[in-house]
Amino acid sequence: MLEQPYEYTARELVEPDWHRLPGFAGVTDEEWRSAQWQRAHCVKNVRQLRGVYGDLLDEAFYADVEADQAGRATMSLLLPPQMLNTMVPDARPSTAAMLADPVRRYMLPVASDRLPGDDASHPYAARDSLHEHEMWAVEGLTHRYPTKVLAELLSTCPQYCGHCTRMDLVGNSTPAVPKLKFELKPVDRQGAMLQYLRDTPGVRDVVVSGGDVANLPFKNLEAFVAGLLEIDSIRDIRLASKALMGLPQHWLQPEVVEGMGRLAATARSRGVSLAVHTHVNAAQSVTPLVAEAARALLGVGVRDVRNQGVLLDGVNATAGQLLDLCFALLDGASITPYYFYMCDMIPSAEHWRVSLATAQTLQHDLMGYLPGFATPRIVCDVPYVGKRWVHQVAEYDRERGISYWTKNYRTGIERTDEAALDRRYTYYDPIHTLSPEGRAWWAAHRSPQLVPAG
Ligand code: SF4
């Protein structure tokens, strides 16, 4: 018998032993399970990182992190112990193992990860690469698709991901990226969002995001979602929280579980689907605590917990890595794999991005292993278009890595634009993945004023 390209084996989830890390050697189970303890012991700088790993890691590694933070980093450091503990999960980490680790590669970027010089950023990379701010109906409410909106309730998260697509707004400023700030007070912003949704009955689906809703005091989140549930036209509500994986302790707090139970009961009585969407990129991040948090939400009546990962080179861009992740989510934690997004064209992200051709191959290679409802679609979020399945491309110049896309609806800023549906919209492969001819073409056409700072 010949082997399958992917051999499925059911795997038990494992909580890595945090006592192997010098800074967590004396931490009790009770402390580890406490959301407050986790938040108070997040790593926000190299000094604190050294406090966790001590001399397990070389000075050169700490200097590499520091150089990235001072240089190209678009996100500041913020790592809960839970998340750090999933890096090099089955050994005392060495520098080499940390450098190679998939979770480290996107959550704890180092300068030597990035491509050198101009190659670090695509010439068309941009802050707010999806132009969400241009489509704000009211501050923080992106109305891009006809029937759904994205409500950005806050601009912080319990963990910061190096590749964050909302790097323009989310998190603390870095030397490379001074962040935008919301102008309205949260209560006024949320009030304006609810009013817009009351006035716009064509919207039936609200993604409640940020940032990460786990950073809202639960009573504020509950008040906003309760407000949504009073609007008859809203039929789908999705709460976005990477913390379900990065800080599952938050979602396991009794007051949060009870509050989610109240919201789920109201949603059910009104025929509204209330789901939680999380963001897991590597199988090793799915631990028993993550599973416990997901099942606690399902247990109090949340309709589904789904995963939207991001396709990242060096993290999950092989079919085996993606399938391992999907099975860990589905078998181990009852989380439904849903989407993998191609990494957006933000500055200094070229070392993470993969070409459309790679994404298409991965989609092909994922098919047939998972149940259809849990087979994730790999999507490209095309600027001014929105999510397109990677095989929907209208035309693809493989040599120059330029793909052309069409769309079948007008975004919020095109309601009077007659040509919007006839236009073709572009997305770009990372130049370093192109053939020598393609790279030479870009060398001749790279426009310096289009190269973003950072
Ligand atoms: S959790 Fe989401 S919003 Fe927060 S930094 Fe990560 S990708 Fe960005």
mmCIF file of C-alpha atoms in Angstrom, residues 322-323 326-327 330 337 366-376:
data_model
loop_
_atom_site.group_PDB
_atom_site.id
_atom_site.type_symbol
_atom_site.label_atom_id
_atom_site.label_comp_id
_atom_site.label_asym_id
_atom_site.label_seq_id
_atom_site.Cartn_x
_atom_site.Cartn_y
_atom_site.Cartn_z
ATOM 1 C CA LEU A 322 -2.669 23.149 7.957
ATOM 2 C CA LEU A 323 -4.279 19.723 8.252
ATOM 3 C CA CYS A 326 -7.508 21.679 11.433
ATOM 4 C CA PHE A 327 -7.672 18.244 13.052
ATOM 5 C CA LEU A 330 -11.895 19.894 15.170
ATOM 6 C CA PRO A 337 -11.906 25.350 10.709
ATOM 7 C CA LEU A 366 -6.507 20.289 1.821
ATOM 8 C CA MET A 367 -9.546 18.955 -0.016
ATOM 9 C CA GLY A 368 -10.953 15.575 0.891
ATOM 10 C CA TYR A 369 -9.479 15.036 4.350
ATOM 11 C CA LEU A 370 -11.851 17.042 6.512
ATOM 12 C CA PRO A 371 -15.641 17.020 6.546
ATOM 13 C CA GLY A 372 -16.918 19.479 3.936
ATOM 14 C CA PHE A 373 -18.376 21.859 6.538
ATOM 15 C CA ALA A 374 -14.971 22.034 8.256
ATOM 16 C CA THR A 375 -12.778 22.247 5.168
ATOM 17 C CA PRO A 376 -11.364 25.759 5.363
#
